[in-house]
């Protein structure tokens, strides 16, 4: 928990957990932090000790762990490691990915519904090991890629290639998140061709039973099952044990198909469509510049920052959820999700018969009430706590979580005409605001609206085809909203600080992603 002595440091509310963290999920956060700290102990480039986490209620705030500055010898060794990483990256990631996918498939295919409690305890132990390994890999790769990108960017700047042009070059590579979006778009197009669109758009309620009742939808449902076989082991938020995978709840991807059928979806612009083009900067470089560009492409941080999500962020925790639900059923829990409100050690004791629901039921009820009460308070929590740091020190905090001090938005009660942030995808667009608090609200988006949110994650990617622009409270140049906005060629401003507080549904705004401004043009009269 965040304590008064912690307020001498900088803490950013982590947008990856919009619904908070249940007790069982606390161990997931610990794995993430441990993976980051282990990576920076190996790669001693700065005074960062890696990520640190504190809880306010069930919500996570991230900051930088303290560490002594590296010695000259440590820094020299780290620089040598980073400079050589572009040559090693593809092999390193391919091997680590193959390892993780093999271990995850084994867990996903296990018939946990048939396991007795001790077998579920053993399964959970394996699932925790795989999850910890996933976050070890995550930060082994991420810290090296970010450091490599920064070194290459700075050296290229001296040769006349600015950061925007480097991003353009890196955006030319496709990734599996965008491939999944295209597969969803193909499903929508197939439904339209088969004359099934009305089944999605003219009725409310669950889509799968409705489609199953129509013989004409049989072939389309076969396509959909093939889609789930490839993309179904993912959920809509990082490490959220309360949320099912697409395989567990197919209504989630079906709702996205419905949104695509309702809107005039566009395809990604590709090649960094939201990045200003400065012709000739990357061409005609001296040999050293060409070699740097090639290194940047080989160690493509923009590509990997999306590519890894379907292996780690949105998938690695799902076997733990699956086991928790099975353990609840096998032990006669009072609710199907009761094990989610146990800590990992308690779940292990339950699986091995060392405790039971007679002891745990009251504890679970109290924790559930606590979690629900805090969920209602999330909008009261500041996006930043503590003391702003002159230099955050940690590249993950700077590039992904917040490029600056995102507490610098407007004062409560003020509605400034112009909001300022970090322009991360160029261009200008106007539209009506839609403020979303979590992925639960995605279905409310309409074509041509301006998405205003705390931040996005890969589960939000399919809706970018409907947007005029995107505005986020937090984030940097490599955060998800920035990367995907550039792919779709729409303006995006991040790190605004208070956009979700200052803007309302229906506001007419102009988003200037080149200069990092959001201008309030008109506000509808309140409904009386």
Coordinates of C-alpha atoms in Angstrom, one line a residue:
X1 CA 0.0 0.0 0.0
X2 CA 1.1 3.6 -0.6
X3 CA 2.3 5.1 2.7
X4 CA 3.2 8.7 3.6
X5 CA 7.0 8.1 3.2
X6 CA 6.4 7.1 -0.4
X7 CA 5.1 10.6 -1.3
X8 CA 8.6 11.9 -1.6
X9 CA 8.7 10.0 -4.9
X10 CA 6.7 10.1 -8.1
X11 CA 3.8 7.7 -8.6
X12 CA 1.6 7.4 -11.7
X13 CA -1.8 5.7 -11.6
X14 CA -1.3 2.7 -13.9
X15 CA -3.8 2.8 -16.7
X16 CA -3.3 -0.9 -17.4
X17 CA -5.7 -1.7 -14.5
X18 CA -8.9 0.3 -15.1
X19 CA -11.0 -2.0 -12.9
X20 CA -8.4 -2.4 -10.1
X21 CA -6.8 -5.6 -9.0
X22 CA -8.5 -8.4 -7.0
X23 CA -6.5 -10.1 -4.2
X24 CA -5.3 -13.0 -6.3
X25 CA -4.1 -10.5 -8.9
X26 CA -1.7 -8.9 -6.4
X27 CA 0.8 -11.7 -7.2
X28 CA 0.5 -10.8 -10.9
X29 CA 1.6 -7.3 -10.2
X30 CA 4.5 -8.7 -8.0
X31 CA 5.6 -10.8 -11.0
X32 CA 5.6 -7.7 -13.2
X33 CA 7.6 -5.6 -10.8
X34 CA 10.1 -8.5 -10.1
X35 CA 10.6 -8.9 -13.8
X36 CA 11.4 -5.2 -14.3
X37 CA 13.8 -5.0 -11.3
X38 CA 15.6 -8.2 -12.4
X39 CA 16.1 -6.8 -15.9
X40 CA 17.6 -3.5 -14.7
X41 CA 19.9 -5.3 -12.3
X42 CA 21.4 -7.0 -15.3
X43 CA 21.4 -3.9 -17.6
X44 CA 22.9 -1.1 -15.4
X45 CA 22.5 1.9 -17.7
X46 CA 20.9 4.4 -15.3
X47 CA 20.0 5.0 -11.6
X48 CA 16.6 3.3 -12.2
X49 CA 16.1 0.2 -10.1
X50 CA 13.2 -0.8 -12.3
X51 CA 9.5 -0.4 -11.7
X52 CA 8.0 -0.2 -8.2
X53 CA 4.3 -0.5 -7.4
X54 CA 2.1 0.8 -4.7
X55 CA -1.6 0.1 -4.1
X56 CA -4.3 2.7 -3.3
X57 CA -7.2 0.5 -2.5
X58 CA -7.2 -2.0 -5.4
X59 CA -5.6 0.4 -7.8
X60 CA -1.9 0.3 -8.9
X61 CA 0.4 3.3 -8.9
X62 CA 3.8 2.8 -10.7
X63 CA 7.0 4.5 -10.0
X64 CA 10.8 3.9 -10.2
X65 CA 12.6 1.8 -7.6
X66 CA 15.6 3.4 -6.1
X67 CA 19.1 2.3 -7.0
X68 CA 22.6 3.6 -6.9
X69 CA 23.9 5.1 -10.1
X70 CA 25.9 2.5 -12.2
X71 CA 29.6 2.5 -12.0
X72 CA 31.6 3.4 -15.1
X73 CA 32.4 -0.2 -15.6
X74 CA 28.7 -1.3 -15.3
X75 CA 27.6 1.4 -17.7
X76 CA 30.3 0.5 -20.2
X77 CA 29.2 -3.2 -20.1
X78 CA 25.5 -2.2 -20.4
X79 CA 26.2 0.0 -23.4
X80 CA 28.1 -2.8 -25.1
X81 CA 25.2 -5.1 -24.4
X82 CA 22.7 -2.6 -25.9
X83 CA 24.8 -1.8 -28.9
X84 CA 25.0 -5.5 -29.8
X85 CA 21.3 -6.2 -29.1
X86 CA 20.0 -5.4 -32.6
X87 CA 21.9 -8.4 -34.0
X88 CA 20.5 -10.6 -31.2
X89 CA 17.0 -9.4 -30.8
X90 CA 15.1 -11.4 -33.4
X91 CA 16.6 -14.7 -32.3
X92 CA 16.2 -13.8 -28.6
X93 CA 12.5 -12.9 -29.0
X94 CA 11.7 -15.8 -31.3
X95 CA 13.2 -18.3 -28.9
X96 CA 11.5 -16.8 -25.8
X97 CA 8.2 -16.5 -27.6
X98 CA 8.3 -20.1 -28.7
X99 CA 9.1 -21.2 -25.1
X100 CA 6.2 -19.2 -23.7
X101 CA 3.7 -20.2 -26.3
X102 CA 4.5 -23.9 -25.8
X103 CA 4.1 -23.6 -22.0
X104 CA 0.9 -21.6 -22.3
X105 CA -0.6 -24.0 -24.8
X106 CA 0.1 -26.9 -22.5
X107 CA -1.7 -25.1 -19.7
X108 CA -4.6 -24.0 -21.9
X109 CA -5.2 -27.5 -23.2
X110 CA -5.2 -29.1 -19.7
X111 CA -8.7 -30.4 -18.7
X112 CA -8.8 -28.4 -15.4
X113 CA -12.5 -28.9 -15.0
X114 CA -11.8 -32.6 -14.3
X115 CA -9.0 -31.9 -11.8
X116 CA -9.4 -32.5 -8.0
X117 CA -8.2 -29.7 -5.7
X118 CA -4.6 -31.0 -5.2
X119 CA -4.2 -31.4 -9.0
X120 CA -5.5 -27.8 -9.4
X121 CA -2.9 -26.7 -6.8
X122 CA -0.1 -28.3 -8.8
X123 CA -1.6 -26.7 -12.0
X124 CA -1.7 -23.3 -10.3
X125 CA 1.9 -23.6 -9.3
X126 CA 2.9 -24.3 -12.9
X127 CA 0.8 -21.4 -14.1
X128 CA 2.4 -19.0 -11.7
X129 CA 5.9 -20.1 -12.9
X130 CA 4.9 -19.5 -16.5
X131 CA 3.5 -16.1 -15.6
X132 CA 6.6 -15.1 -13.8
X133 CA 8.8 -16.2 -16.7
X134 CA 6.6 -14.2 -19.1
X135 CA 7.3 -11.0 -17.3
X136 CA 11.0 -11.8 -16.9
X137 CA 11.1 -12.1 -20.7
X138 CA 9.0 -9.0 -21.2
X139 CA 11.4 -6.7 -19.4
X140 CA 14.6 -8.5 -20.6
X141 CA 13.5 -7.4 -24.0
X142 CA 11.8 -4.1 -23.3
X143 CA 14.6 -2.4 -21.4
X144 CA 17.1 -3.4 -24.1
X145 CA 14.9 -2.3 -26.9
X146 CA 14.1 1.1 -25.3
X147 CA 17.8 1.7 -24.6
X148 CA 18.8 0.7 -28.1
X149 CA 16.1 2.9 -29.6
X150 CA 17.2 5.9 -27.5
X151 CA 20.9 5.4 -28.5
X152 CA 20.1 5.0 -32.2
X153 CA 17.7 8.0 -32.2
X154 CA 20.2 10.3 -30.6
X155 CA 23.0 9.3 -33.0
X156 CA 20.7 9.6 -36.0
X157 CA 19.7 13.1 -34.9
X158 CA 23.3 14.2 -35.4
X159 CA 23.0 12.9 -39.0
X160 CA 19.8 14.9 -39.7
X161 CA 17.2 12.1 -39.1
X162 CA 14.8 13.2 -36.4
X163 CA 12.7 11.0 -34.2
X164 CA 9.5 11.3 -36.3
X165 CA 11.3 10.0 -39.4
X166 CA 12.7 7.1 -37.4
X167 CA 9.3 6.2 -36.2
X168 CA 8.0 6.3 -39.7
X169 CA 10.6 3.8 -40.8
X170 CA 9.8 1.5 -37.9
X171 CA 6.0 1.6 -38.5
X172 CA 6.4 -0.2 -41.8
X173 CA 6.5 -3.6 -40.1
X174 CA 3.2 -5.4 -39.5
X175 CA 2.3 -7.0 -36.1
X176 CA 0.0 -9.6 -34.8
X177 CA -2.4 -7.1 -33.1
X178 CA -3.1 -5.4 -36.4
X179 CA -3.4 -8.9 -38.1
X180 CA -6.1 -9.7 -35.5
X181 CA -7.8 -6.4 -36.4
X182 CA -7.8 -7.3 -40.1
X183 CA -9.2 -10.8 -39.2
X184 CA -12.0 -9.1 -37.3
X185 CA -12.7 -6.8 -40.3
X186 CA -12.7 -9.8 -42.6
X187 CA -15.3 -11.5 -40.4
X188 CA -17.4 -8.3 -40.6
X189 CA -17.1 -8.2 -44.4
X190 CA -17.9 -11.9 -44.6
X191 CA -21.1 -11.4 -42.5
X192 CA -22.1 -8.6 -44.8
X193 CA -21.6 -10.6 -47.9
X194 CA -23.6 -13.5 -46.5
X195 CA -26.5 -11.2 -45.7
X196 CA -26.1 -11.6 -41.9
X197 CA -25.4 -8.0 -41.0
X198 CA -29.0 -7.5 -39.8
X199 CA -28.5 -10.2 -37.2
X200 CA -25.8 -8.1 -35.6
X201 CA -27.2 -4.6 -36.1
X202 CA -30.9 -4.8 -35.7
X203 CA -31.2 -6.6 -32.4
X204 CA -29.8 -6.3 -28.9
X205 CA -28.8 -9.1 -26.6
X206 CA -26.3 -12.0 -27.0
X207 CA -25.2 -12.6 -30.6
X208 CA -24.0 -16.2 -30.5
X209 CA -27.3 -17.8 -29.7
X210 CA -29.0 -15.7 -32.4
X211 CA -26.5 -16.7 -35.0
X212 CA -26.7 -20.3 -34.0
X213 CA -30.5 -20.3 -34.7
X214 CA -30.0 -19.3 -38.3
X215 CA -28.9 -22.0 -40.7
X216 CA -27.5 -19.4 -43.1
X217 CA -25.0 -18.4 -40.4
X218 CA -23.4 -21.9 -40.1
X219 CA -20.6 -21.2 -42.5
X220 CA -19.8 -17.9 -40.9
X221 CA -19.7 -19.4 -37.4
X222 CA -17.2 -21.9 -38.7
X223 CA -15.0 -19.0 -39.8
X224 CA -15.5 -17.4 -36.4
X225 CA -14.4 -20.6 -34.6
X226 CA -11.3 -20.6 -36.8
X227 CA -10.7 -17.0 -35.7
X228 CA -11.0 -18.0 -32.0
X229 CA -8.6 -20.8 -32.5
X230 CA -5.9 -18.3 -33.5
X231 CA -6.9 -15.1 -31.5
X232 CA -9.1 -16.4 -28.7
X233 CA -6.6 -16.7 -25.9
X234 CA -6.6 -13.0 -25.0
X235 CA -8.7 -10.7 -22.8
X236 CA -9.4 -7.0 -22.7
X237 CA -6.9 -5.8 -20.1
X238 CA -3.5 -6.7 -18.7
X239 CA -3.6 -9.1 -15.8
X240 CA -7.3 -8.7 -15.1
X241 CA -8.4 -11.9 -13.5
X242 CA -12.0 -10.7 -13.4
X243 CA -12.2 -10.7 -17.2
X244 CA -12.7 -13.8 -19.4
X245 CA -10.8 -14.6 -22.5
X246 CA -12.4 -14.4 -25.9
X247 CA -12.6 -18.2 -25.9
X248 CA -14.5 -18.2 -22.6
X249 CA -16.7 -15.3 -23.7
X250 CA -17.1 -15.1 -27.5
X251 CA -19.6 -12.3 -27.1
X252 CA -16.6 -9.9 -26.8
X253 CA -15.2 -10.4 -30.3
X254 CA -18.8 -10.7 -31.7
X255 CA -19.6 -7.3 -30.2
X256 CA -16.5 -5.9 -32.0
X257 CA -17.8 -7.4 -35.3
X258 CA -21.1 -5.7 -34.6
X259 CA -19.3 -2.3 -34.1
X260 CA -17.5 -2.7 -37.4
X261 CA -20.8 -3.5 -39.2
X262 CA -22.5 -0.5 -37.7
X263 CA -19.6 1.9 -38.6
X264 CA -17.7 2.8 -41.7
X265 CA -14.5 1.2 -40.7
X266 CA -11.2 2.1 -42.3
X267 CA -8.1 0.0 -42.6
X268 CA -4.8 1.0 -40.9
X269 CA -3.0 3.7 -42.9
X270 CA 0.2 1.7 -42.5
X271 CA 3.8 2.8 -42.5
X272 CA 3.1 5.3 -39.7
X273 CA 0.4 7.3 -41.4
X274 CA 0.1 9.6 -38.4
X275 CA 3.8 10.7 -38.5
X276 CA 4.8 13.9 -40.3
X277 CA 6.9 13.1 -43.4
X278 CA 10.1 15.0 -43.9
X279 CA 11.2 13.8 -47.3
X280 CA 14.9 13.0 -47.9
X281 CA 16.0 12.8 -44.2
X282 CA 16.5 9.1 -44.2
X283 CA 17.8 8.8 -47.7
X284 CA 21.3 9.6 -48.8
X285 CA 22.8 8.8 -45.4
X286 CA 26.4 8.0 -44.8
X287 CA 27.3 4.4 -44.2
X288 CA 27.1 4.9 -40.4
X289 CA 23.6 6.4 -40.7
X290 CA 22.4 3.5 -42.9
X291 CA 23.8 1.0 -40.5
X292 CA 21.9 2.7 -37.6
X293 CA 18.6 2.7 -39.5
X294 CA 19.1 -1.0 -40.2
X295 CA 19.9 -1.6 -36.5
X296 CA 16.7 0.2 -35.6
X297 CA 14.7 -1.9 -37.9
X298 CA 16.2 -5.1 -36.6
X299 CA 15.5 -4.1 -33.0
X300 CA 12.1 -2.6 -33.8
X301 CA 10.7 -1.3 -30.5
X302 CA 7.5 0.0 -32.1
X303 CA 6.8 -3.5 -33.6
X304 CA 7.6 -5.5 -30.5
X305 CA 5.7 -3.2 -28.2
X306 CA 2.5 -4.4 -29.9
X307 CA 3.6 -7.8 -31.0
X308 CA 4.3 -9.1 -27.5
X309 CA 0.9 -8.3 -26.1
X310 CA -0.9 -11.4 -27.5
X311 CA 1.8 -13.6 -25.9
X312 CA 2.3 -11.9 -22.5
X313 CA 0.1 -8.9 -21.5
X314 CA -3.3 -10.2 -22.5
X315 CA -2.6 -14.0 -22.2
X316 CA -0.1 -15.1 -19.7
X317 CA -2.4 -14.7 -16.7
X318 CA -5.4 -16.5 -18.2
X319 CA -4.4 -20.0 -17.0
X320 CA -4.5 -18.6 -13.5
X321 CA -8.0 -17.4 -13.9
X322 CA -9.0 -20.7 -15.4
X323 CA -7.6 -22.6 -12.4
X324 CA -9.1 -20.2 -9.9
X325 CA -12.6 -20.8 -11.3
X326 CA -12.1 -24.5 -11.4
X327 CA -10.8 -24.5 -7.8
X328 CA -13.9 -22.6 -6.7
X329 CA -16.1 -25.2 -8.3
X330 CA -14.1 -28.2 -7.0
X331 CA -14.2 -26.9 -3.4
X332 CA -17.8 -25.8 -3.2
X333 CA -17.1 -22.1 -3.1
X334 CA -20.0 -19.7 -2.2
X335 CA -19.5 -17.9 -5.6
X336 CA -17.9 -19.1 -8.9
X337 CA -15.3 -16.3 -8.7
X338 CA -14.6 -16.6 -4.9
X339 CA -11.0 -17.8 -5.3
X340 CA -10.2 -14.4 -7.1
X341 CA -10.6 -12.8 -3.7
X342 CA -8.0 -15.0 -2.0
X343 CA -4.3 -14.2 -2.1
X344 CA -2.1 -16.7 -3.9
X345 CA -0.9 -18.4 -0.6
X346 CA -4.5 -18.8 0.5
X347 CA -5.5 -20.4 -2.8
X348 CA -2.7 -22.8 -2.5
X349 CA -3.7 -23.7 1.1
X350 CA -7.3 -24.2 -0.1
X351 CA -6.2 -26.5 -3.0
X352 CA -4.2 -28.7 -0.6
X353 CA -6.9 -29.0 2.0
X354 CA -5.2 -26.8 4.6
X355 CA -8.2 -24.4 4.8
X356 CA -11.8 -24.3 3.7
X357 CA -14.7 -22.1 2.9
X358 CA -16.0 -22.2 6.5
X359 CA -12.9 -20.1 7.3
X360 CA -12.7 -18.2 4.1
X361 CA -16.2 -17.3 3.1
X362 CA -16.5 -14.3 5.4
X363 CA -13.1 -13.0 4.4
X364 CA -14.0 -13.2 0.7
X365 CA -17.3 -11.4 1.3
X366 CA -15.5 -8.5 3.1
X367 CA -12.8 -8.3 0.4
X368 CA -15.4 -8.3 -2.4
X369 CA -17.3 -5.4 -0.7
X370 CA -14.0 -3.5 -0.3
X371 CA -13.2 -4.0 -4.0
X372 CA -16.6 -2.9 -5.1
X373 CA -16.6 0.1 -2.9
X374 CA -13.2 1.3 -4.3
X375 CA -14.3 0.7 -7.9
X376 CA -16.9 3.4 -7.4
X377 CA -14.1 5.8 -6.3
X378 CA -11.6 5.4 -9.1
X379 CA -12.5 8.7 -10.7
X380 CA -11.7 10.5 -7.4
X381 CA -8.1 9.2 -7.5
X382 CA -5.5 11.6 -9.0
X383 CA -3.5 10.4 -11.9
X384 CA -0.3 11.3 -10.1
X385 CA 0.7 11.2 -6.5
X386 CA 3.9 12.2 -4.7
X387 CA 6.7 14.5 -5.8
X388 CA 7.4 15.2 -9.4
X389 CA 10.9 13.9 -10.4
X390 CA 13.2 16.1 -12.5
X391 CA 14.1 12.9 -14.3
X392 CA 12.0 9.8 -14.0
X393 CA 15.1 7.7 -14.6
X394 CA 13.2 4.7 -15.8
X395 CA 12.6 4.4 -19.6
X396 CA 9.4 2.3 -19.2
X397 CA 7.9 5.1 -17.1
X398 CA 9.0 7.8 -19.5
X399 CA 8.1 6.1 -22.8
X400 CA 5.0 4.1 -21.8
X401 CA 3.4 5.4 -18.7
X402 CA 3.9 9.2 -18.8
X403 CA 6.2 11.4 -20.9
X404 CA 5.9 14.1 -18.2
X405 CA 4.1 14.9 -15.0
X406 CA 0.5 14.1 -16.0
X407 CA -0.7 15.8 -12.8
X408 CA -0.2 19.1 -14.6
X409 CA -3.8 19.3 -16.0
X410 CA -6.4 21.7 -15.1
X411 CA -7.6 22.4 -11.6
X412 CA -10.8 20.7 -10.5
X413 CA -13.8 22.7 -11.6
X414 CA -12.0 24.4 -14.4
X415 CA -12.8 23.7 -18.1
X416 CA -10.0 25.3 -20.2
X417 CA -10.7 26.0 -23.8
X418 CA -7.4 24.4 -24.9
X419 CA -5.9 21.3 -23.3
X420 CA -2.2 20.7 -23.9
X421 CA -0.3 17.4 -24.0
X422 CA 2.1 15.4 -26.1
X423 CA 1.4 15.2 -29.8
X424 CA 2.1 11.6 -30.7
X425 CA 0.3 11.2 -34.1
X426 CA 0.1 14.2 -36.4
X427 CA -2.8 15.8 -38.2
X428 CA -5.9 17.7 -37.2
X429 CA -9.5 16.4 -36.9
X430 CA -12.8 17.5 -35.4
X431 CA -15.5 15.4 -33.8
X432 CA -17.8 14.8 -30.9
X433 CA -16.2 13.5 -27.7
X434 CA -16.9 10.1 -26.3
X435 CA -15.3 9.6 -22.8
X436 CA -14.6 6.0 -22.0
X437 CA -13.5 4.8 -18.5
X438 CA -12.7 1.2 -19.4
X439 CA -13.0 -1.4 -22.2
X440 CA -16.5 -2.2 -20.8
X441 CA -17.7 1.0 -22.6
X442 CA -16.3 0.3 -26.1
X443 CA -19.7 -0.6 -27.5
X444 CA -20.9 3.0 -26.9
X445 CA -18.5 4.4 -29.5
X446 CA -19.9 5.7 -32.8
X447 CA -18.1 6.3 -36.1
X448 CA -16.4 9.7 -36.3
X449 CA -16.2 10.3 -32.6
X450 CA -13.1 11.5 -30.7
X451 CA -12.1 8.9 -28.1
X452 CA -11.2 10.5 -24.8
X453 CA -9.8 8.1 -22.2
X454 CA -7.1 7.6 -19.6
X455 CA -5.2 5.3 -22.0
X456 CA -5.8 2.4 -24.4
X457 CA -4.5 -1.2 -24.6
X458 CA -4.5 -3.7 -27.4
X459 CA -8.1 -4.8 -26.7
X460 CA -9.1 -1.3 -27.9
X461 CA -7.3 -1.5 -31.2
X462 CA -10.3 -2.6 -33.4
X463 CA -12.3 0.6 -32.6
X464 CA -9.5 2.9 -33.9
X465 CA -10.9 2.2 -37.4
X466 CA -14.0 4.2 -36.3
X467 CA -12.3 7.2 -34.7
X468 CA -11.7 10.7 -35.9
X469 CA -9.0 11.2 -33.2
X470 CA -7.8 9.9 -29.8
X471 CA -7.0 11.9 -26.6
X472 CA -5.4 10.3 -23.5
X473 CA -4.7 11.5 -20.0
X474 CA -1.3 9.7 -19.9
X475 CA 1.2 8.0 -22.2
X476 CA 4.3 8.7 -24.3
X477 CA 5.5 8.3 -27.8
X478 CA 5.6 4.5 -27.6
X479 CA 2.4 3.9 -25.6
X480 CA -0.4 1.9 -27.3
X481 CA -2.6 4.8 -28.3
X482 CA 0.3 6.6 -29.9
X483 CA 1.4 3.6 -31.9
X484 CA -2.0 2.5 -33.1
X485 CA -3.1 6.1 -33.9
X486 CA -0.1 6.4 -36.2
X487 CA -0.9 3.1 -37.8
X488 CA -4.5 4.3 -38.5
X489 CA -3.4 7.8 -39.5
X490 CA -5.5 9.6 -37.0
X491 CA -4.4 12.5 -34.7
X492 CA -3.6 11.6 -31.2
X493 CA -2.6 13.7 -28.1
X494 CA -1.3 11.9 -25.0
X495 CA -0.3 13.0 -21.5
X496 CA -3.0 15.6 -21.3
X497 CA -3.5 14.9 -17.6
X498 CA -7.1 15.9 -17.2
X499 CA -8.9 15.2 -20.5
X500 CA -11.3 12.7 -19.0
X501 CA -12.3 15.2 -16.3
X502 CA -12.4 18.3 -18.5
X503 CA -14.3 16.9 -21.5
X504 CA -17.8 15.4 -21.7
X505 CA -19.7 13.2 -24.0
X506 CA -21.0 15.3 -26.9
X507 CA -18.4 18.1 -26.7
X508 CA -17.2 19.3 -30.1
X509 CA -13.4 19.4 -30.2
X510 CA -10.5 19.9 -32.5
X511 CA -7.5 17.5 -31.9
X512 CA -4.2 18.7 -33.2
X513 CA -1.8 15.8 -33.0
X514 CA 1.1 17.7 -34.5
X515 CA 1.1 20.5 -31.8
X516 CA -0.3 18.5 -29.0
X517 CA -3.5 20.5 -28.4
X518 CA -7.2 19.7 -27.9
X519 CA -9.5 22.7 -28.4
X520 CA -13.0 22.7 -27.0
X521 CA -15.2 24.2 -29.8
X522 CA -18.7 23.8 -28.4
X523 CA -20.4 22.1 -25.5
X524 CA -24.0 21.0 -25.8
X525 CA -26.6 22.4 -23.4
X526 CA -27.2 20.1 -20.4
X527 CA -30.3 18.0 -20.5
X528 CA -32.9 19.5 -18.3

